[in-house]
């Protein structure tokens, strides 16, 4: 894998909620520390953690200070049409509560570049917060453009503008309309890294713009799976486990992860929709039909890893490093 994927050793954690506060309308900022008082695992900008609340496991970006080994901060948007995780956090989590977590994991790592443009839509500001702090401290050229429904719904606006001034461009939709992506990206220097996180329409629009601008290096993170044009177009194939030579059959209506679990092969997993990166597995031989929402086209071409919860084979047999 290339440098985009930076994973520290993941650990299971028991965390206590130190504080809960409103970061914006419909957004809760939650500060956590270890129950035993020990240091938290090291993490880097772009990392996230798996949190278990009400029996549901969800992924949340770490948006505090990586240098603070005592505390993690996450921010959670209450999603009216979500799957229950955000409602559980907004409705039940209070200071003093004990939560289970795992991590950190980083599928959205900050890379070296001559300049940076950060584009945030709504709660998509969370993974970008520590990135902005890191490049600012390093003296790099950067700008941040924030979009959202209203100014009141946009988390951490005051924190960002008070710290960085006019390098933060706040554009609520009800005041300024859609983000002017043509202008934002046209003004980016050659070789600039574009980091974008937010709702799917914004991500697709930025991807479409950047496709015509090869001098820019685009990095996106999705909170929901990208629409798969091949969904349902499945064929049976085989998976061979390198360590034992065992061969398993993956049916058209099952995933590699489900087959591995049925065979008693230990594989960590979480989201089961190709967004969190937990089930990343090394590919020894074969061609992968990548269906995740994580890898870039360049990373897919390397064909050395797959996310077994959603990706399949584009050949009769895959050999996995299991």
XYZ file of C-alpha atoms in Angstrom:
322
model
C 0.000 0.000 0.000
C 1.150 3.531 -0.591
C 1.504 6.320 1.940
C -2.174 7.264 1.861
C -2.977 4.527 4.345
C -1.309 5.040 7.710
C -2.418 2.693 10.454
C -1.084 2.740 13.978
C -1.515 -0.446 16.008
C -5.213 -0.716 16.752
C -6.300 -1.481 20.283
C -9.564 -2.144 22.080
C -10.264 0.625 24.554
C -12.600 1.379 27.434
C -13.227 5.113 27.420
C -15.043 7.468 29.765
C -16.913 10.490 28.433
C -15.249 13.555 29.913
C -17.575 16.127 28.381
C -20.405 16.568 25.890
C -21.210 19.954 24.354
C -22.930 21.478 21.345
C -20.533 22.162 18.472
C -23.377 23.427 16.241
C -27.091 22.897 15.758
C -27.490 19.124 15.672
C -23.805 18.403 16.351
C -22.403 17.111 19.640
C -18.674 17.342 20.442
C -17.584 14.576 22.792
C -14.285 14.433 24.658
C -13.090 11.006 25.822
C -10.265 9.652 27.954
C -9.177 6.197 29.052
C -10.946 4.776 32.045
C -7.626 3.635 33.541
C -6.059 7.074 33.064
C -3.318 5.778 30.756
C -2.242 7.523 27.568
C -4.395 7.005 24.508
C -2.859 5.482 21.371
C -0.968 7.784 19.060
C -2.892 8.993 16.005
C -2.346 11.212 12.990
C -4.602 13.688 11.142
C -7.342 11.887 9.212
C -7.666 9.013 11.689
C -10.932 7.690 13.049
C -12.110 5.344 15.781
C -14.849 2.737 16.040
C -17.265 3.609 18.840
C -19.862 1.247 20.304
C -23.031 2.938 21.567
C -26.275 1.116 22.268
C -24.915 -2.030 20.648
C -24.143 -0.174 17.401
C -20.593 0.238 16.055
C -19.957 3.462 14.157
C -16.862 5.253 12.873
C -16.053 8.816 13.950
C -13.142 11.028 12.920
C -10.752 12.156 15.623
C -10.910 15.950 15.518
C -8.879 17.017 18.523
C -5.140 17.510 18.929
C -2.942 14.486 18.040
C -0.375 15.747 20.562
C -2.885 15.397 23.412
C -2.272 11.837 24.585
C -4.859 12.125 27.367
C -7.979 12.946 25.319
C -9.736 12.159 22.082
C -12.432 14.380 20.614
C -15.126 13.334 18.168
C -18.129 15.230 16.801
C -21.396 13.565 15.894
C -24.119 14.933 13.630
C -27.627 13.807 14.483
C -28.872 12.206 11.268
C -32.651 12.056 11.113
C -32.589 9.318 8.466
C -29.525 7.533 9.831
C -29.165 3.973 11.088
C -29.472 4.783 14.791
C -25.892 5.452 15.865
C -26.104 9.231 15.940
C -29.517 9.148 17.618
C -28.105 6.904 20.347
C -25.228 9.288 20.998
C -27.399 12.405 21.002
C -30.081 10.788 23.106
C -28.155 8.811 25.701
C -24.452 9.690 25.984
C -23.584 11.882 28.961
C -20.431 12.867 30.849
C -19.237 9.951 32.957
C -20.600 7.260 30.617
C -18.342 4.346 29.724
C -17.968 3.466 26.033
C -16.096 0.788 24.107
C -13.864 1.878 21.246
C -11.300 0.480 18.854
C -8.613 2.250 16.898
C -7.162 4.466 15.735
C -7.294 3.720 12.004
C -6.295 6.075 9.194
C -7.509 5.687 5.619
C -7.346 9.436 4.938
C -3.808 10.340 5.890
C -2.249 13.737 5.285
C 0.481 13.582 2.622
C 3.252 15.995 1.677
C 2.333 18.595 -0.937
C 3.432 22.089 -2.022
C 0.007 23.472 -1.080
C -3.337 22.332 0.295
C -6.988 23.091 -0.349
C -9.432 21.691 2.197
C -13.103 21.491 1.226
C -15.580 20.564 3.959
C -19.280 19.955 3.685
C -21.150 19.955 6.997
C -19.829 17.365 9.448
C -17.086 16.627 6.909
C -15.036 19.272 8.702
C -14.111 16.765 11.425
C -11.214 14.878 9.752
C -9.941 18.140 8.256
C -9.577 19.997 11.579
C -6.301 18.329 12.653
C -5.023 18.476 9.058
C -5.456 22.245 8.962
C -3.648 22.563 12.300
C -0.778 20.379 11.070
C -0.149 22.208 7.790
C -0.514 25.600 9.482
C 2.074 24.648 12.092
C 4.374 23.413 9.326
C 4.109 26.756 7.539
C 2.546 25.285 4.397
C 0.347 27.158 1.928
C -3.293 26.281 2.536
C -6.907 27.395 2.531
C -10.115 25.912 3.908
C -13.540 26.307 2.333
C -16.460 25.276 4.528
C -19.985 24.669 3.288
C -23.135 23.846 5.219
C -26.886 24.393 5.306
C -26.698 27.376 7.643
C -23.952 29.045 9.652
C -25.536 27.759 12.874
C -25.352 24.159 11.597
C -21.632 24.327 10.787
C -19.449 22.858 13.533
C -16.269 24.520 14.805
C -16.704 27.691 12.709
C -15.819 30.011 15.606
C -12.843 27.856 16.616
C -11.460 27.915 13.079
C -12.062 31.552 12.218
C -10.694 32.822 15.516
C -7.532 30.761 15.050
C -6.872 31.183 11.321
C -8.810 34.280 10.269
C -9.571 34.775 6.580
C -7.743 31.626 5.524
C -11.043 29.974 6.438
C -13.785 30.731 3.919
C -17.197 30.036 5.501
C -20.001 29.648 2.935
C -23.410 28.683 4.362
C -25.773 27.577 1.604
C -28.587 29.867 2.752
C -26.257 32.877 2.443
C -24.005 32.122 -0.541
C -25.482 29.122 -2.372
C -23.464 26.130 -3.560
C -19.708 26.156 -3.162
C -18.026 27.739 -6.236
C -15.895 24.698 -6.994
C -14.771 26.024 -10.391
C -13.152 29.038 -8.747
C -11.887 27.190 -5.682
C -10.085 24.540 -7.714
C -8.940 26.857 -10.510
C -7.142 28.948 -7.897
C -5.301 25.917 -6.468
C -1.557 25.829 -7.291
C -0.231 23.017 -9.484
C 0.499 19.951 -7.404
C -1.817 21.029 -4.601
C -3.402 18.323 -2.476
C -7.178 18.654 -2.375
C -8.751 17.127 0.731
C -12.531 16.873 0.690
C -15.032 15.328 3.071
C -18.775 15.775 3.220
C -22.017 14.599 1.637
C -21.941 12.472 -1.505
C -23.125 15.189 -3.945
C -20.217 17.416 -2.888
C -17.702 14.574 -3.202
C -18.948 13.644 -6.674
C -18.816 17.268 -7.802
C -15.236 17.696 -6.559
C -14.213 14.398 -8.168
C -15.715 15.491 -11.490
C -13.936 18.839 -11.388
C -10.596 17.312 -10.426
C -10.849 14.693 -13.177
C -10.254 17.514 -15.655
C -7.398 18.989 -13.594
C -4.627 16.351 -13.494
C -2.180 18.670 -11.743
C -4.264 18.441 -8.553
C -4.040 15.493 -6.157
C -7.473 14.663 -4.808
C -8.144 12.821 -1.539
C -11.704 12.214 -0.343
C -13.276 10.477 2.618
C -16.813 9.168 2.572
C -19.057 8.611 5.564
C -21.386 6.443 3.467
C -20.608 3.917 0.716
C -20.175 5.147 -2.816
C -22.853 3.899 -5.180
C -21.634 0.702 -6.843
C -22.689 0.347 -10.500
C -21.915 -3.385 -10.324
C -24.025 -4.112 -7.245
C -25.945 -7.351 -7.768
C -23.754 -8.346 -10.738
C -21.992 -11.124 -8.836
C -20.456 -14.445 -9.837
C -19.089 -17.309 -7.769
C -15.312 -17.461 -7.232
C -12.730 -19.073 -4.950
C -10.508 -17.698 -2.202
C -7.324 -19.522 -1.205
C -5.734 -18.902 2.197
C -1.988 -18.590 1.722
C -0.980 -19.959 5.135
C -2.929 -23.219 4.913
C -3.791 -23.645 1.244
C -7.464 -23.981 2.189
C -9.793 -23.047 -0.651
C -13.183 -21.484 0.065
C -16.009 -20.827 -2.374
C -17.620 -17.401 -2.362
C -21.137 -17.601 -3.747
C -22.852 -14.908 -5.778
C -25.014 -13.961 -2.794
C -22.296 -13.932 -0.103
C -19.274 -11.742 0.644
C -15.686 -12.843 1.156
C -15.978 -11.667 4.766
C -19.059 -13.831 5.399
C -17.340 -16.893 3.922
C -14.202 -16.312 5.995
C -16.250 -15.916 9.165
C -18.200 -19.106 8.434
C -14.906 -20.946 8.029
C -13.635 -19.665 11.380
C -10.976 -17.411 9.840
C -10.414 -14.396 12.134
C -10.829 -11.109 10.250
C -11.579 -7.818 11.962
C -14.550 -5.962 10.531
C -16.833 -3.094 11.424
C -18.904 -1.180 8.871
C -19.455 -4.048 6.377
C -20.013 -1.502 3.628
C -16.501 -0.652 2.441
C -16.018 2.681 4.207
C -14.104 2.091 7.452
C -11.101 0.031 6.309
C -11.153 -2.417 9.231
C -11.220 -5.553 7.060
C -8.309 -4.552 4.796
C -6.654 -7.796 3.645
C -3.460 -8.353 1.658
C -3.877 -9.945 -1.771
C -1.090 -12.335 -2.826
C -2.424 -13.411 -6.231
C -5.392 -12.655 -8.440
C -7.302 -9.632 -9.684
C -9.704 -7.814 -7.369
C -13.073 -6.340 -8.297
C -12.796 -3.357 -5.958
C -16.140 -2.127 -4.639
C -15.015 -0.127 -1.612
C -15.269 3.621 -1.066
C -11.691 4.019 0.140
C -9.055 3.250 -2.473
C -8.026 5.661 -5.214
C -7.806 4.423 -8.798
C -4.020 4.275 -8.437
C -4.304 2.152 -5.294
C -6.800 -0.158 -6.973
C -4.373 -0.673 -9.842
C -1.724 -1.838 -7.372
C -4.048 -4.768 -6.626
C -2.297 -5.649 -3.373
C -5.132 -5.231 -0.864
C -8.907 -5.583 -0.769
C -11.711 -4.860 1.663
C -13.332 -8.237 2.027
C -16.680 -6.949 3.257
C -17.635 -5.684 -0.209
C -14.951 -6.344 -2.827
C -14.936 -9.475 -4.940
C -12.774 -11.247 -7.520
C -12.350 -10.354 -11.177
C -10.770 -13.765 -11.746
C -11.590 -17.395 -10.817
C -9.449 -17.417 -7.641
C -7.875 -14.949 -5.217
C -5.031 -15.883 -2.889
C -5.172 -13.916 0.358
C -2.460 -13.464 3.014
C -4.534 -15.244 5.653
